[in-house]
Amino acid sequence: MKKNILVSACLLGQSCRYDGKSKPCERVIALKDTYNLIPICPEVMGGLPTPRTPSEICGELVLMKDGRNVTENYNRGAQKALEIARENACPVAILKEKSPSCGSGLIHNGLFDGGLVEGDGITAKLLKSQGILVLGESEITEDFAL
Ligand code: SF4
């Protein structure tokens, strides 16, 4: 039986990004031959529309560029992602880098100027805290194996 992997839906070609586009990653998509890829978009699952105003983590809050507080949406989406990971016993999540939800290790700095800081997106952080290995798309090489 194929093992389950949680994957950011935008990496699989779903147009769920804030700008209404996707970010398909061929290396990640190719894993479907070996694994059962389970798409998630925490921002959409948290109740935000597509397209949407971009957001960044600003201290304890997640704020849209126009100042609207969307922290609850991000937290709700992260909880739903965790539920899906648990229901499907996913040991690994492959999540889009730099996103305020999915980013792992480096995220936008909260100033909306394109700068990055060390840190995790809201969903990546929650999944990691529950023992799920979170990888970014650039970490998926041809010899990736679970
Ligand atoms: Fe992609 Fe994650 Fe942003 Fe959804 S929340 S568009 S899956 S990076």
mmCIF file of C-alpha atoms and ligand atoms in Angstrom:
data_model
loop_
_atom_site.group_PDB
_atom_site.id
_atom_site.type_symbol
_atom_site.label_atom_id
_atom_site.label_comp_id
_atom_site.label_asym_id
_atom_site.label_seq_id
_atom_site.Cartn_x
_atom_site.Cartn_y
_atom_site.Cartn_z
ATOM 1 C CA MET A 1 0.000 0.000 0.000
ATOM 2 C CA LYS A 2 1.261 3.493 -0.831
ATOM 3 C CA LYS A 3 2.291 5.672 2.108
ATOM 4 C CA ASN A 4 0.442 8.946 2.569
ATOM 5 C CA ILE A 5 2.151 12.333 2.289
ATOM 6 C CA LEU A 6 0.497 15.667 2.996
ATOM 7 C CA VAL A 7 1.324 18.201 0.247
ATOM 8 C CA SER A 8 0.619 21.898 -0.300
ATOM 9 C CA ALA A 9 -2.065 21.933 -2.990
ATOM 10 C CA CYS A 10 -0.378 24.762 -4.918
ATOM 11 C CA LEU A 11 2.687 22.531 -5.427
ATOM 12 C CA LEU A 12 0.413 20.001 -7.120
ATOM 13 C CA GLY A 13 -0.931 22.593 -9.536
ATOM 14 C CA GLN A 14 -4.060 23.754 -7.728
ATOM 15 C CA SER A 15 -4.721 27.461 -8.204
ATOM 16 C CA CYS A 16 -5.170 28.285 -4.537
ATOM 17 C CA ARG A 17 -2.453 30.885 -4.008
ATOM 18 C CA TYR A 18 -3.249 34.421 -2.890
ATOM 19 C CA ASP A 19 -2.811 35.610 -6.483
ATOM 20 C CA GLY A 20 -5.106 32.913 -7.872
ATOM 21 C CA LYS A 21 -2.182 31.005 -9.362
ATOM 22 C CA SER A 22 -0.424 27.751 -8.550
ATOM 23 C CA LYS A 23 3.231 26.798 -8.083
ATOM 24 C CA PRO A 24 3.472 23.320 -9.582
ATOM 25 C CA CYS A 25 6.660 21.479 -8.689
ATOM 26 C CA GLU A 26 7.406 18.586 -11.028
ATOM 27 C CA ARG A 27 9.641 16.754 -8.540
ATOM 28 C CA VAL A 28 6.814 16.757 -6.010
ATOM 29 C CA ILE A 29 4.114 15.845 -8.554
ATOM 30 C CA ALA A 30 6.224 12.876 -9.704
ATOM 31 C CA LEU A 31 5.981 11.380 -6.210
ATOM 32 C CA LYS A 32 2.379 10.397 -6.977
ATOM 33 C CA ASP A 33 3.650 7.235 -8.654
ATOM 34 C CA THR A 34 5.080 6.016 -5.366
ATOM 35 C CA TYR A 35 3.054 7.766 -2.678
ATOM 36 C CA ASN A 36 -0.510 8.797 -2.023
ATOM 37 C CA LEU A 37 -0.320 12.607 -2.122
ATOM 38 C CA ILE A 38 -2.968 14.341 -0.031
ATOM 39 C CA PRO A 39 -3.413 18.000 -1.030
ATOM 40 C CA ILE A 40 -4.103 20.665 1.570
ATOM 41 C CA CYS A 41 -4.361 24.430 1.383
ATOM 42 C CA PRO A 42 -4.502 25.701 4.954
ATOM 43 C CA GLU A 43 -5.430 29.242 3.945
ATOM 44 C CA VAL A 44 -8.445 28.093 1.950
ATOM 45 C CA MET A 45 -9.343 25.522 4.623
ATOM 46 C CA GLY A 46 -9.209 28.354 7.141
ATOM 47 C CA GLY A 47 -11.935 30.188 5.272
ATOM 48 C CA LEU A 48 -10.017 32.652 3.098
ATOM 49 C CA PRO A 49 -11.040 33.277 -0.521
ATOM 50 C CA THR A 50 -8.904 32.909 -3.659
ATOM 51 C CA PRO A 51 -7.571 35.277 -4.790
ATOM 52 C CA ARG A 52 -6.912 37.090 -1.530
ATOM 53 C CA THR A 53 -4.794 39.902 -0.195
ATOM 54 C CA PRO A 54 -1.373 38.516 0.787
ATOM 55 C CA SER A 55 -0.595 38.009 4.458
ATOM 56 C CA GLU A 56 2.549 37.751 6.538
ATOM 57 C CA ILE A 57 3.316 36.801 10.117
ATOM 58 C CA CYS A 58 3.794 39.977 12.149
ATOM 59 C CA GLY A 59 4.853 39.065 15.679
ATOM 60 C CA GLU A 60 2.053 37.029 17.268
ATOM 61 C CA LEU A 61 -0.452 37.879 14.544
ATOM 62 C CA VAL A 62 -1.014 37.095 10.885
ATOM 63 C CA LEU A 63 -1.982 40.273 9.079
ATOM 64 C CA MET A 64 -3.051 40.996 5.543
ATOM 65 C CA LYS A 65 -1.153 43.685 3.684
ATOM 66 C CA ASP A 66 -4.073 46.034 4.332
ATOM 67 C CA GLY A 67 -3.884 45.360 8.061
ATOM 68 C CA ARG A 68 -6.776 42.932 8.468
ATOM 69 C CA ASN A 69 -6.145 40.364 11.185
ATOM 70 C CA VAL A 70 -6.460 36.843 9.747
ATOM 71 C CA THR A 71 -4.751 34.988 12.595
ATOM 72 C CA GLU A 72 -7.885 32.940 13.316
ATOM 73 C CA ASN A 73 -8.149 31.812 9.705
ATOM 74 C CA TYR A 74 -4.537 30.680 9.739
ATOM 75 C CA ASN A 75 -4.940 28.835 13.027
ATOM 76 C CA ARG A 76 -8.135 27.145 11.839
ATOM 77 C CA GLY A 77 -6.467 26.051 8.620
ATOM 78 C CA ALA A 78 -3.509 24.668 10.534
ATOM 79 C CA GLN A 79 -5.797 22.655 12.825
ATOM 80 C CA LYS A 80 -7.609 21.217 9.822
ATOM 81 C CA ALA A 81 -4.303 20.303 8.190
ATOM 82 C CA LEU A 82 -3.274 18.494 11.365
ATOM 83 C CA GLU A 83 -6.581 16.615 11.477
ATOM 84 C CA ILE A 84 -6.098 15.476 7.874
ATOM 85 C CA ALA A 85 -2.517 14.428 8.606
ATOM 86 C CA ARG A 86 -3.684 12.377 11.581
ATOM 87 C CA GLU A 87 -6.657 10.806 9.816
ATOM 88 C CA ASN A 88 -4.323 9.666 7.049
ATOM 89 C CA ALA A 89 -1.320 8.819 9.236
ATOM 90 C CA CYS A 90 1.021 11.083 7.253
ATOM 91 C CA PRO A 91 4.570 10.947 8.638
ATOM 92 C CA VAL A 92 5.732 13.694 6.270
ATOM 93 C CA ALA A 93 4.361 16.937 4.846
ATOM 94 C CA ILE A 94 5.857 18.603 1.779
ATOM 95 C CA LEU A 95 4.916 22.247 2.075
ATOM 96 C CA LYS A 96 5.492 25.331 -0.050
ATOM 97 C CA GLU A 97 8.489 27.309 1.075
ATOM 98 C CA LYS A 98 8.301 30.880 2.484
ATOM 99 C CA SER A 99 4.513 30.903 2.925
ATOM 100 C CA PRO A 100 3.070 32.275 6.184
ATOM 101 C CA SER A 101 1.120 28.991 6.412
ATOM 102 C CA CYS A 102 3.317 26.402 4.782
ATOM 103 C CA GLY A 103 6.831 27.868 4.956
ATOM 104 C CA SER A 104 9.414 25.951 6.936
ATOM 105 C CA GLY A 105 12.671 27.435 8.194
ATOM 106 C CA LEU A 106 12.351 30.735 6.316
ATOM 107 C CA ILE A 107 9.294 32.949 5.956
ATOM 108 C CA HIS A 108 8.537 36.492 4.854
ATOM 109 C CA ASN A 109 9.517 39.007 7.485
ATOM 110 C CA GLY A 110 6.196 40.745 8.141
ATOM 111 C CA LEU A 111 7.195 43.954 6.391
ATOM 112 C CA PHE A 112 5.794 43.021 2.936
ATOM 113 C CA ASP A 113 9.089 44.033 1.349
ATOM 114 C CA GLY A 114 10.128 40.604 0.041
ATOM 115 C CA GLY A 115 12.555 40.066 2.923
ATOM 116 C CA LEU A 116 12.832 36.740 4.725
ATOM 117 C CA VAL A 117 13.472 35.751 8.335
ATOM 118 C CA GLU A 118 14.055 32.448 10.084
ATOM 119 C CA GLY A 119 10.795 30.888 11.204
ATOM 120 C CA ASP A 120 7.938 28.590 10.309
ATOM 121 C CA GLY A 121 4.509 29.248 8.873
ATOM 122 C CA ILE A 122 1.526 28.599 11.134
ATOM 123 C CA THR A 123 0.690 25.177 9.676
ATOM 124 C CA ALA A 124 4.298 24.040 9.332
ATOM 125 C CA LYS A 125 4.926 24.955 12.973
ATOM 126 C CA LEU A 126 1.879 23.040 14.240
ATOM 127 C CA LEU A 127 2.679 19.929 12.182
ATOM 128 C CA LYS A 128 6.296 19.948 13.377
ATOM 129 C CA SER A 129 5.183 20.295 16.998
ATOM 130 C CA GLN A 130 3.161 17.092 16.541
ATOM 131 C CA GLY A 131 6.100 15.098 15.229
ATOM 132 C CA ILE A 132 5.407 15.367 11.509
ATOM 133 C CA LEU A 133 8.478 15.889 9.353
ATOM 134 C CA VAL A 134 7.987 19.042 7.272
ATOM 135 C CA LEU A 135 10.021 19.414 4.079
ATOM 136 C CA GLY A 136 10.074 22.208 1.532
ATOM 137 C CA GLU A 137 9.861 21.539 -2.186
ATOM 138 C CA SER A 138 13.573 22.280 -2.702
ATOM 139 C CA GLU A 139 14.414 19.419 -0.329
ATOM 140 C CA ILE A 140 12.724 16.861 -2.580
ATOM 141 C CA THR A 141 15.460 15.310 -4.659
ATOM 142 C CA GLU A 142 15.270 12.421 -7.130
ATOM 143 C CA ASP A 143 16.375 9.948 -4.469
ATOM 144 C CA PHE A 144 13.679 10.995 -1.988
ATOM 145 C CA ALA A 145 12.312 7.954 -0.157
ATOM 146 C CA LEU A 146 10.295 7.355 2.989
HETATM 147 FE FE1 SF4 B 1 0.004 26.932 -1.172
HETATM 148 FE FE2 SF4 B 1 0.048 26.667 1.462
HETATM 149 FE FE3 SF4 B 1 -0.400 29.057 0.379
HETATM 150 FE FE4 SF4 B 1 -2.270 27.184 0.193
HETATM 151 S S1 SF4 B 1 -1.535 28.116 2.073
HETATM 152 S S2 SF4 B 1 -1.551 28.506 -1.454
HETATM 153 S S3 SF4 B 1 -1.038 25.352 0.002
HETATM 154 S S4 SF4 B 1 1.486 27.853 0.226
#
